[in-house]
Amino acid sequence: MKQKLLNNTYLSMLCSELAMLLDAGLTVSDSLQILQEDEPTKEGKAIMQSIIERLEMGDPFSMALQKTGHYPRYMVHMVEIGEKTGRGVETLKALSEYYDRQVRLSATIKSSVMYPAILLILMIVVVLILIVQVLPIFNDVFSRLGTQMSPLAVSLMNFGSWLGDASIVIAAILCAIFILAILAWALPGLRKGFTKIFSNKWGNSGIFGKIASSRFVFAMTLAMASGLDMEEAIGIASNVSGGSKAVDKKHSQCADMLRAGKTLSEALCGTGILSLQDGKMLSIGSRSGKADEAMSEIARRSDINVRDAIDRVVGRIEPTLVILSSVVVGVILLSVMLPLMGIMTSIG
């Protein structure tokens, strides 16, 4: 049975704490024993104990992580590279920053989506109440006055009546969607399938394309800081940030351009992963022997660009929903109130 992977928040803290202990001169086994004592959960203590036991059996740290089944493949691979290059502490610090960034990015996306979603739901609820509950009341008032509502109001009322008649079917469809969403969240295989379909359709466009490029650049930063050559670094970064056919094609083209003798900045700019401005910075960094620092700065800028792009989209969605809901509600009310005012005026 496949083990549940640890979340990014935990991984970021673990890598940071482990890097501090190793930097202080402790061995991996001693460091893990200290971390195990401070673990708040039985599950966490058990995972730490299993790693310690494998280390005592002679397994490398990366292999011990892999055999638990709780750590992502990317982390295991990067720890293995850190062991081979003798840059374990630097790799763990970079991993801590990487997973912390993933947490912040996920939080930004969730918070950005939540408010517009709530606005949309409220708008739908208000409109449904008007056409299902309020319009029939006004229809009775008009009938008693010997007239009828405007054609638009009558059409909306009939639509509301149809919704009421089909409420059982609609409720069943909504329940099926809800159950499917729960299953997608609970079953990794199904969730992965939905994610792949979504990525293939929208993963290389708009904000999602920016997010994919940002993840690629940050993974490249980590790989370069671990002392990997460019082609291997691109391979690792592709595994982390890929997923859609268009994005994977970019990464493959980038690797091909490197093998053809292009510089890293030329390959990344030529495939559209980096902008010309970022490519210029990387080119200067490569010439000065500070390509990893340049890539780190590009990753920081990329993170800011993603957040700004999300804020811009949300900034357009919120007023659009408010204006749309105001217009819809206003049209419904005016379609009823204007004829009623005309009747009251004639009576007066």
mmCIF file of C-alpha atoms in Angstrom:
data_model
loop_
_atom_site.group_PDB
_atom_site.id
_atom_site.type_symbol
_atom_site.label_atom_id
_atom_site.label_comp_id
_atom_site.label_asym_id
_atom_site.label_seq_id
_atom_site.Cartn_x
_atom_site.Cartn_y
_atom_site.Cartn_z
ATOM 1 C CA MET A 1 0.000 0.000 0.000
ATOM 2 C CA LYS A 2 1.328 3.396 -0.992
ATOM 3 C CA GLN A 3 2.176 5.607 1.986
ATOM 4 C CA LYS A 4 0.775 9.102 2.355
ATOM 5 C CA LEU A 5 3.334 11.799 1.529
ATOM 6 C CA LEU A 6 4.162 14.383 4.174
ATOM 7 C CA ASN A 7 2.864 17.887 3.506
ATOM 8 C CA ASN A 8 5.043 20.740 2.268
ATOM 9 C CA THR A 9 4.859 22.707 5.546
ATOM 10 C CA TYR A 10 6.279 19.773 7.502
ATOM 11 C CA LEU A 11 8.952 19.094 4.886
ATOM 12 C CA SER A 12 10.088 22.726 4.907
ATOM 13 C CA MET A 13 10.469 22.750 8.696
ATOM 14 C CA LEU A 14 12.157 19.332 8.729
ATOM 15 C CA CYS A 15 14.755 20.315 6.114
ATOM 16 C CA SER A 16 15.454 23.618 7.874
ATOM 17 C CA GLU A 17 15.895 22.019 11.315
ATOM 18 C CA LEU A 18 17.980 19.179 9.941
ATOM 19 C CA ALA A 19 20.230 21.626 8.065
ATOM 20 C CA MET A 20 20.820 23.603 11.292
ATOM 21 C CA LEU A 21 21.771 20.468 13.244
ATOM 22 C CA LEU A 22 24.084 19.168 10.522
ATOM 23 C CA ASP A 23 25.661 22.595 10.158
ATOM 24 C CA ALA A 24 26.414 22.481 13.896
ATOM 25 C CA GLY A 25 28.511 19.334 13.364
ATOM 26 C CA LEU A 26 26.074 16.576 14.357
ATOM 27 C CA THR A 27 25.662 13.383 12.351
ATOM 28 C CA VAL A 28 22.453 12.638 10.466
ATOM 29 C CA SER A 29 21.506 9.903 12.944
ATOM 30 C CA ASP A 30 22.074 12.130 15.996
ATOM 31 C CA SER A 31 20.169 14.967 14.351
ATOM 32 C CA LEU A 32 17.195 12.726 13.627
ATOM 33 C CA GLN A 33 17.172 11.440 17.203
ATOM 34 C CA ILE A 34 16.934 15.040 18.443
ATOM 35 C CA LEU A 35 14.129 15.763 15.976
ATOM 36 C CA GLN A 36 12.353 12.569 17.012
ATOM 37 C CA GLU A 37 12.265 13.682 20.645
ATOM 38 C CA ASP A 38 10.489 16.883 19.616
ATOM 39 C CA GLU A 39 8.004 15.186 17.268
ATOM 40 C CA PRO A 40 4.473 15.927 18.541
ATOM 41 C CA THR A 41 2.741 12.924 16.923
ATOM 42 C CA LYS A 42 3.196 9.168 17.257
ATOM 43 C CA GLU A 43 3.203 8.835 13.465
ATOM 44 C CA GLY A 44 6.035 11.349 13.169
ATOM 45 C CA LYS A 45 8.076 9.570 15.840
ATOM 46 C CA ALA A 46 7.527 6.237 14.098
ATOM 47 C CA ILE A 47 8.683 7.625 10.744
ATOM 48 C CA MET A 48 11.794 9.116 12.343
ATOM 49 C CA GLN A 49 12.528 5.841 14.122
ATOM 50 C CA SER A 50 12.294 3.864 10.890
ATOM 51 C CA ILE A 51 14.805 6.262 9.239
ATOM 52 C CA ILE A 52 17.190 5.977 12.201
ATOM 53 C CA GLU A 53 17.007 2.170 12.117
ATOM 54 C CA ARG A 54 17.831 2.093 8.399
ATOM 55 C CA LEU A 55 20.759 4.451 8.968
ATOM 56 C CA GLU A 56 22.071 2.093 11.672
ATOM 57 C CA MET A 57 21.771 -0.749 9.166
ATOM 58 C CA GLY A 58 24.109 1.150 6.840
ATOM 59 C CA ASP A 59 21.637 2.681 4.388
ATOM 60 C CA PRO A 60 22.415 6.184 3.082
ATOM 61 C CA PHE A 61 20.092 8.936 4.299
ATOM 62 C CA SER A 62 18.433 9.300 0.886
ATOM 63 C CA MET A 63 17.684 5.571 0.693
ATOM 64 C CA ALA A 64 16.316 5.599 4.243
ATOM 65 C CA LEU A 65 13.956 8.422 3.269
ATOM 66 C CA GLN A 66 12.863 6.567 0.152
ATOM 67 C CA LYS A 67 12.112 3.300 1.953
ATOM 68 C CA THR A 68 9.695 4.967 4.379
ATOM 69 C CA GLY A 69 7.455 5.941 1.445
ATOM 70 C CA HIS A 70 6.481 9.203 3.155
ATOM 71 C CA TYR A 71 8.883 11.542 1.388
ATOM 72 C CA PRO A 72 8.455 12.869 -2.177
ATOM 73 C CA ARG A 73 10.723 11.547 -4.902
ATOM 74 C CA TYR A 74 12.091 15.026 -5.574
ATOM 75 C CA MET A 75 13.331 15.447 -2.004
ATOM 76 C CA VAL A 76 14.860 11.965 -1.972
ATOM 77 C CA HIS A 77 16.666 12.608 -5.247
ATOM 78 C CA MET A 78 18.001 16.002 -4.145
ATOM 79 C CA VAL A 79 19.225 14.587 -0.814
ATOM 80 C CA GLU A 80 21.009 11.837 -2.753
ATOM 81 C CA ILE A 81 22.691 14.440 -4.945
ATOM 82 C CA GLY A 82 23.681 16.419 -1.846
ATOM 83 C CA GLU A 83 25.296 13.287 -0.421
ATOM 84 C CA LYS A 84 27.260 12.649 -3.612
ATOM 85 C CA THR A 85 28.449 16.251 -4.005
ATOM 86 C CA GLY A 86 29.184 16.828 -0.307
ATOM 87 C CA ARG A 87 26.699 19.728 -0.163
ATOM 88 C CA GLY A 88 24.099 18.124 2.065
ATOM 89 C CA VAL A 89 23.545 21.163 4.289
ATOM 90 C CA GLU A 90 23.181 23.537 1.328
ATOM 91 C CA THR A 91 20.781 21.135 -0.346
ATOM 92 C CA LEU A 92 18.598 20.841 2.757
ATOM 93 C CA LYS A 93 18.465 24.632 3.129
ATOM 94 C CA ALA A 94 17.459 24.967 -0.505
ATOM 95 C CA LEU A 95 14.835 22.237 -0.078
ATOM 96 C CA SER A 96 13.418 24.057 2.943
ATOM 97 C CA GLU A 97 13.075 27.223 0.891
ATOM 98 C CA TYR A 98 11.576 25.275 -2.004
ATOM 99 C CA TYR A 99 8.838 23.639 0.084
ATOM 100 C CA ASP A 100 8.156 26.892 1.944
ATOM 101 C CA ARG A 101 7.625 28.575 -1.410
ATOM 102 C CA GLN A 102 5.212 25.818 -2.475
ATOM 103 C CA VAL A 103 3.219 26.398 0.717
ATOM 104 C CA ARG A 104 3.047 30.151 0.086
ATOM 105 C CA LEU A 105 2.086 29.673 -3.545
ATOM 106 C CA SER A 106 -0.699 27.221 -2.649
ATOM 107 C CA ALA A 107 -1.991 29.585 0.037
ATOM 108 C CA THR A 108 -2.007 32.480 -2.450
ATOM 109 C CA ILE A 109 -3.968 30.486 -5.017
ATOM 110 C CA LYS A 110 -6.500 29.209 -2.452
ATOM 111 C CA SER A 111 -7.113 32.627 -0.908
ATOM 112 C CA SER A 112 -7.409 34.203 -4.350
ATOM 113 C CA VAL A 113 -9.976 31.661 -5.527
ATOM 114 C CA MET A 114 -12.002 31.556 -2.307
ATOM 115 C CA TYR A 115 -13.451 35.084 -2.270
ATOM 116 C CA PRO A 116 -14.613 35.159 -5.918
ATOM 117 C CA ALA A 117 -16.130 31.695 -5.431
ATOM 118 C CA ILE A 118 -18.090 32.926 -2.397
ATOM 119 C CA LEU A 119 -19.270 35.980 -4.348
ATOM 120 C CA LEU A 120 -20.410 33.787 -7.232
ATOM 121 C CA ILE A 121 -22.325 31.452 -4.911
ATOM 122 C CA LEU A 122 -24.023 34.380 -3.160
ATOM 123 C CA MET A 123 -24.989 35.900 -6.511
ATOM 124 C CA ILE A 124 -26.541 32.621 -7.674
ATOM 125 C CA VAL A 125 -28.417 32.210 -4.373
ATOM 126 C CA VAL A 126 -29.843 35.761 -4.522
ATOM 127 C CA VAL A 127 -30.986 35.342 -8.131
ATOM 128 C CA LEU A 128 -32.571 31.961 -7.367
ATOM 129 C CA ILE A 129 -34.467 33.402 -4.405
ATOM 130 C CA LEU A 130 -35.788 36.219 -6.594
ATOM 131 C CA ILE A 131 -37.001 34.035 -9.469
ATOM 132 C CA VAL A 132 -38.234 31.090 -7.353
ATOM 133 C CA GLN A 133 -39.760 32.867 -4.327
ATOM 134 C CA VAL A 134 -40.224 36.590 -4.997
ATOM 135 C CA LEU A 135 -41.533 36.665 -8.582
ATOM 136 C CA PRO A 136 -44.484 34.295 -7.869
ATOM 137 C CA ILE A 137 -45.591 36.692 -5.087
ATOM 138 C CA PHE A 138 -45.541 39.636 -7.468
ATOM 139 C CA ASN A 139 -47.371 37.510 -10.050
ATOM 140 C CA ASP A 140 -50.209 37.008 -7.559
ATOM 141 C CA VAL A 141 -50.314 40.766 -6.926
ATOM 142 C CA PHE A 142 -50.550 41.488 -10.643
ATOM 143 C CA SER A 143 -53.274 38.844 -11.087
ATOM 144 C CA ARG A 144 -55.394 40.459 -8.384
ATOM 145 C CA LEU A 145 -54.990 43.786 -10.136
ATOM 146 C CA GLY A 146 -56.271 42.229 -13.363
ATOM 147 C CA THR A 147 -53.009 42.428 -15.300
ATOM 148 C CA GLN A 148 -49.757 40.533 -15.655
ATOM 149 C CA MET A 149 -46.028 41.062 -15.276
ATOM 150 C CA SER A 150 -43.688 42.000 -18.108
ATOM 151 C CA PRO A 151 -42.703 39.194 -20.541
ATOM 152 C CA LEU A 152 -39.170 39.129 -19.091
ATOM 153 C CA ALA A 153 -40.463 38.690 -15.541
ATOM 154 C CA VAL A 154 -42.888 35.977 -16.676
ATOM 155 C CA SER A 155 -40.083 34.128 -18.469
ATOM 156 C CA LEU A 156 -37.875 34.312 -15.378
ATOM 157 C CA MET A 157 -40.723 33.100 -13.179
ATOM 158 C CA ASN A 158 -41.383 30.158 -15.518
ATOM 159 C CA PHE A 159 -37.694 29.327 -15.415
ATOM 160 C CA GLY A 160 -37.822 29.438 -11.617
ATOM 161 C CA SER A 161 -40.853 27.147 -11.673
ATOM 162 C CA TRP A 162 -38.944 24.719 -13.899
ATOM 163 C CA LEU A 163 -36.020 24.794 -11.470
ATOM 164 C CA GLY A 164 -38.412 23.993 -8.631
ATOM 165 C CA ASP A 165 -39.869 21.025 -10.539
ATOM 166 C CA ALA A 166 -36.397 19.769 -11.415
ATOM 167 C CA SER A 167 -34.983 20.358 -7.939
ATOM 168 C CA ILE A 168 -34.606 16.642 -7.205
ATOM 169 C CA VAL A 169 -32.673 16.038 -10.408
ATOM 170 C CA ILE A 170 -30.509 19.121 -9.842
ATOM 171 C CA ALA A 171 -29.835 18.066 -6.236
ATOM 172 C CA ALA A 172 -28.826 14.592 -7.443
ATOM 173 C CA ILE A 173 -26.424 16.078 -10.005
ATOM 174 C CA LEU A 174 -24.895 18.374 -7.376
ATOM 175 C CA CYS A 175 -24.517 15.450 -4.962
ATOM 176 C CA ALA A 176 -22.820 13.403 -7.687
ATOM 177 C CA ILE A 177 -20.410 16.272 -8.389
ATOM 178 C CA PHE A 178 -19.723 16.626 -4.651
ATOM 179 C CA ILE A 179 -19.082 12.892 -4.263
ATOM 180 C CA LEU A 180 -16.796 12.932 -7.305
ATOM 181 C CA ALA A 181 -14.854 15.853 -5.809
ATOM 182 C CA ILE A 182 -14.487 13.970 -2.507
ATOM 183 C CA LEU A 183 -13.270 10.867 -4.332
ATOM 184 C CA ALA A 184 -10.807 12.933 -6.376
ATOM 185 C CA TRP A 185 -9.451 14.425 -3.146
ATOM 186 C CA ALA A 186 -9.289 11.077 -1.326
ATOM 187 C CA LEU A 187 -7.938 8.902 -4.165
ATOM 188 C CA PRO A 188 -4.489 10.003 -5.409
ATOM 189 C CA GLY A 189 -4.858 8.116 -8.695
ATOM 190 C CA LEU A 190 -8.145 9.800 -9.587
ATOM 191 C CA ARG A 191 -6.857 13.195 -8.458
ATOM 192 C CA LYS A 192 -3.769 12.734 -10.588
ATOM 193 C CA GLY A 193 -5.943 11.896 -13.590
ATOM 194 C CA PHE A 194 -8.053 15.042 -13.208
ATOM 195 C CA THR A 195 -4.919 17.124 -12.667
ATOM 196 C CA LYS A 196 -3.357 15.743 -15.838
ATOM 197 C CA ILE A 197 -6.453 16.505 -17.911
ATOM 198 C CA PHE A 198 -6.556 20.045 -16.544
ATOM 199 C CA SER A 199 -2.814 20.541 -17.059
ATOM 200 C CA ASN A 200 -2.919 19.341 -20.659
ATOM 201 C CA LYS A 201 -5.678 21.820 -21.457
ATOM 202 C CA TRP A 202 -4.622 24.922 -19.500
ATOM 203 C CA GLY A 203 -1.221 24.137 -17.948
ATOM 204 C CA ASN A 204 0.787 26.217 -20.425
ATOM 205 C CA SER A 205 -1.404 29.297 -20.704
ATOM 206 C CA GLY A 206 -2.004 32.381 -18.592
ATOM 207 C CA ILE A 207 -1.344 32.148 -14.886
ATOM 208 C CA PHE A 208 -0.867 28.377 -15.005
ATOM 209 C CA GLY A 209 1.932 28.796 -17.524
ATOM 210 C CA LYS A 210 3.580 31.376 -15.265
ATOM 211 C CA ILE A 211 3.267 29.009 -12.289
ATOM 212 C CA ALA A 212 4.836 26.152 -14.271
ATOM 213 C CA SER A 213 7.742 28.375 -15.368
ATOM 214 C CA SER A 214 8.183 29.653 -11.815
ATOM 215 C CA ARG A 215 8.368 26.118 -10.411
ATOM 216 C CA PHE A 216 10.835 25.132 -13.110
ATOM 217 C CA VAL A 217 13.118 28.100 -12.386
ATOM 218 C CA PHE A 218 13.060 27.493 -8.641
ATOM 219 C CA ALA A 219 13.778 23.790 -9.106
ATOM 220 C CA MET A 220 16.651 24.744 -11.399
ATOM 221 C CA THR A 221 17.981 27.036 -8.668
ATOM 222 C CA LEU A 222 17.986 24.162 -6.200
ATOM 223 C CA ALA A 223 19.575 21.738 -8.666
ATOM 224 C CA MET A 224 22.301 24.215 -9.637
ATOM 225 C CA ALA A 225 23.023 24.982 -5.981
ATOM 226 C CA SER A 226 23.563 21.255 -5.435
ATOM 227 C CA GLY A 227 26.363 21.227 -8.007
ATOM 228 C CA LEU A 228 24.607 19.462 -10.885
ATOM 229 C CA ASP A 229 25.470 20.024 -14.531
ATOM 230 C CA MET A 230 22.924 21.935 -16.590
ATOM 231 C CA GLU A 231 21.418 19.026 -18.471
ATOM 232 C CA GLU A 232 20.826 16.979 -15.317
ATOM 233 C CA ALA A 233 19.449 20.062 -13.548
ATOM 234 C CA ILE A 234 16.932 20.575 -16.365
ATOM 235 C CA GLY A 235 15.901 16.931 -16.137
ATOM 236 C CA ILE A 236 15.215 17.223 -12.406
ATOM 237 C CA ALA A 237 13.397 20.555 -12.762
ATOM 238 C CA SER A 238 11.250 19.084 -15.552
ATOM 239 C CA ASN A 239 10.112 16.242 -13.297
ATOM 240 C CA VAL A 240 8.981 18.743 -10.666
ATOM 241 C CA SER A 241 7.292 21.395 -12.800
ATOM 242 C CA GLY A 242 6.092 19.343 -15.773
ATOM 243 C CA GLY A 243 2.829 17.492 -16.191
ATOM 244 C CA SER A 244 1.223 18.932 -19.304
ATOM 245 C CA LYS A 245 2.235 18.015 -22.843
ATOM 246 C CA ALA A 246 3.017 21.615 -23.811
ATOM 247 C CA VAL A 247 5.185 22.246 -20.724
ATOM 248 C CA ASP A 248 7.013 18.940 -21.089
ATOM 249 C CA LYS A 249 7.664 19.785 -24.730
ATOM 250 C CA LYS A 250 9.278 23.080 -23.685
ATOM 251 C CA HIS A 251 11.564 21.290 -21.254
ATOM 252 C CA SER A 252 12.514 18.692 -23.864
ATOM 253 C CA GLN A 253 13.314 21.426 -26.399
ATOM 254 C CA CYS A 254 15.414 23.214 -23.783
ATOM 255 C CA ALA A 255 17.487 20.073 -23.157
ATOM 256 C CA ASP A 256 17.894 19.550 -26.908
ATOM 257 C CA MET A 257 19.149 23.118 -27.355
ATOM 258 C CA LEU A 258 21.720 22.600 -24.583
ATOM 259 C CA ARG A 259 22.973 19.436 -26.242
ATOM 260 C CA ALA A 260 23.187 21.372 -29.515
ATOM 261 C CA GLY A 261 25.657 23.782 -27.903
ATOM 262 C CA LYS A 262 23.372 26.626 -26.853
ATOM 263 C CA THR A 263 23.991 28.370 -23.543
ATOM 264 C CA LEU A 264 21.537 27.915 -20.681
ATOM 265 C CA SER A 265 20.143 31.433 -21.091
ATOM 266 C CA GLU A 266 19.673 30.923 -24.841
ATOM 267 C CA ALA A 267 17.907 27.592 -24.281
ATOM 268 C CA LEU A 268 15.581 28.939 -21.588
ATOM 269 C CA CYS A 269 14.727 32.090 -23.549
ATOM 270 C CA GLY A 270 14.394 30.217 -26.839
ATOM 271 C CA THR A 271 11.739 27.922 -25.377
ATOM 272 C CA GLY A 272 9.867 30.739 -23.642
ATOM 273 C CA ILE A 273 10.597 29.535 -20.111
ATOM 274 C CA LEU A 274 12.428 32.788 -19.314
ATOM 275 C CA SER A 275 11.787 36.292 -20.561
ATOM 276 C CA LEU A 276 14.508 38.109 -22.478
ATOM 277 C CA GLN A 277 15.217 40.272 -19.425
ATOM 278 C CA ASP A 278 15.677 37.251 -17.161
ATOM 279 C CA GLY A 279 17.742 35.554 -19.849
ATOM 280 C CA LYS A 280 20.055 38.561 -19.940
ATOM 281 C CA MET A 281 20.539 38.355 -16.165
ATOM 282 C CA LEU A 282 21.303 34.630 -16.370
ATOM 283 C CA SER A 283 23.763 35.227 -19.208
ATOM 284 C CA ILE A 284 25.622 37.845 -17.159
ATOM 285 C CA GLY A 285 25.594 35.540 -14.128
ATOM 286 C CA SER A 286 27.023 32.683 -16.182
ATOM 287 C CA ARG A 287 29.837 34.854 -17.535
ATOM 288 C CA SER A 288 30.726 36.070 -14.048
ATOM 289 C CA GLY A 289 30.647 32.564 -12.548
ATOM 290 C CA LYS A 290 27.507 33.277 -10.494
ATOM 291 C CA ALA A 291 24.859 31.498 -12.523
ATOM 292 C CA ASP A 292 23.276 29.953 -9.412
ATOM 293 C CA GLU A 293 22.902 33.377 -7.757
ATOM 294 C CA ALA A 294 21.415 34.817 -10.938
ATOM 295 C CA MET A 295 18.959 31.919 -11.170
ATOM 296 C CA SER A 296 18.024 32.455 -7.521
ATOM 297 C CA GLU A 297 17.212 36.100 -8.229
ATOM 298 C CA ILE A 298 15.214 35.101 -11.315
ATOM 299 C CA ALA A 299 13.261 32.628 -9.164
ATOM 300 C CA ARG A 300 12.487 35.396 -6.660
ATOM 301 C CA ARG A 301 11.269 37.677 -9.448
ATOM 302 C CA SER A 302 9.256 34.855 -10.967
ATOM 303 C CA ASP A 303 7.526 34.272 -7.644
ATOM 304 C CA ILE A 304 6.585 37.958 -7.444
ATOM 305 C CA ASN A 305 5.321 37.914 -11.043
ATOM 306 C CA VAL A 306 3.058 34.928 -10.314
ATOM 307 C CA ARG A 307 1.584 36.643 -7.264
ATOM 308 C CA ASP A 308 1.050 39.865 -9.206
ATOM 309 C CA ALA A 309 -0.645 37.952 -12.035
ATOM 310 C CA ILE A 310 -2.987 36.227 -9.564
ATOM 311 C CA ASP A 311 -3.801 39.560 -7.900
ATOM 312 C CA ARG A 312 -4.572 41.132 -11.285
ATOM 313 C CA VAL A 313 -6.955 38.349 -12.254
ATOM 314 C CA VAL A 314 -8.701 38.417 -8.879
ATOM 315 C CA GLY A 315 -8.835 42.215 -9.091
ATOM 316 C CA ARG A 316 -10.798 41.883 -12.330
ATOM 317 C CA ILE A 317 -13.028 39.006 -11.215
ATOM 318 C CA GLU A 318 -14.331 40.598 -8.008
ATOM 319 C CA PRO A 319 -15.726 43.855 -9.482
ATOM 320 C CA THR A 320 -17.021 41.930 -12.501
ATOM 321 C CA LEU A 321 -19.055 39.624 -10.257
ATOM 322 C CA VAL A 322 -20.338 42.549 -8.176
ATOM 323 C CA ILE A 323 -21.376 44.497 -11.292
ATOM 324 C CA LEU A 324 -22.936 41.415 -12.899
ATOM 325 C CA SER A 325 -24.943 40.538 -9.790
ATOM 326 C CA SER A 326 -26.112 44.145 -9.420
ATOM 327 C CA VAL A 327 -27.221 44.278 -13.057
ATOM 328 C CA VAL A 328 -29.040 40.921 -12.904
ATOM 329 C CA VAL A 329 -30.845 41.747 -9.657
ATOM 330 C CA GLY A 330 -31.651 45.257 -10.931
ATOM 331 C CA VAL A 331 -33.099 43.964 -14.203
ATOM 332 C CA ILE A 332 -35.282 41.429 -12.365
ATOM 333 C CA LEU A 333 -36.623 44.017 -9.936
ATOM 334 C CA LEU A 334 -37.175 46.659 -12.616
ATOM 335 C CA SER A 335 -39.049 44.167 -14.802
ATOM 336 C CA VAL A 336 -41.531 43.889 -11.928
ATOM 337 C CA MET A 337 -41.483 47.333 -10.335
ATOM 338 C CA LEU A 338 -41.871 49.479 -13.459
ATOM 339 C CA PRO A 339 -45.176 47.869 -14.565
ATOM 340 C CA LEU A 340 -46.380 47.969 -10.940
ATOM 341 C CA MET A 341 -45.537 51.660 -10.683
ATOM 342 C CA GLY A 342 -47.434 52.275 -13.919
ATOM 343 C CA ILE A 343 -50.497 50.520 -12.489
ATOM 344 C CA MET A 344 -50.320 52.450 -9.226
ATOM 345 C CA THR A 345 -49.993 55.724 -11.132
ATOM 346 C CA SER A 346 -53.059 54.987 -13.271
ATOM 347 C CA ILE A 347 -55.044 54.025 -10.174
ATOM 348 C CA GLY A 348 -53.924 57.190 -8.408
#
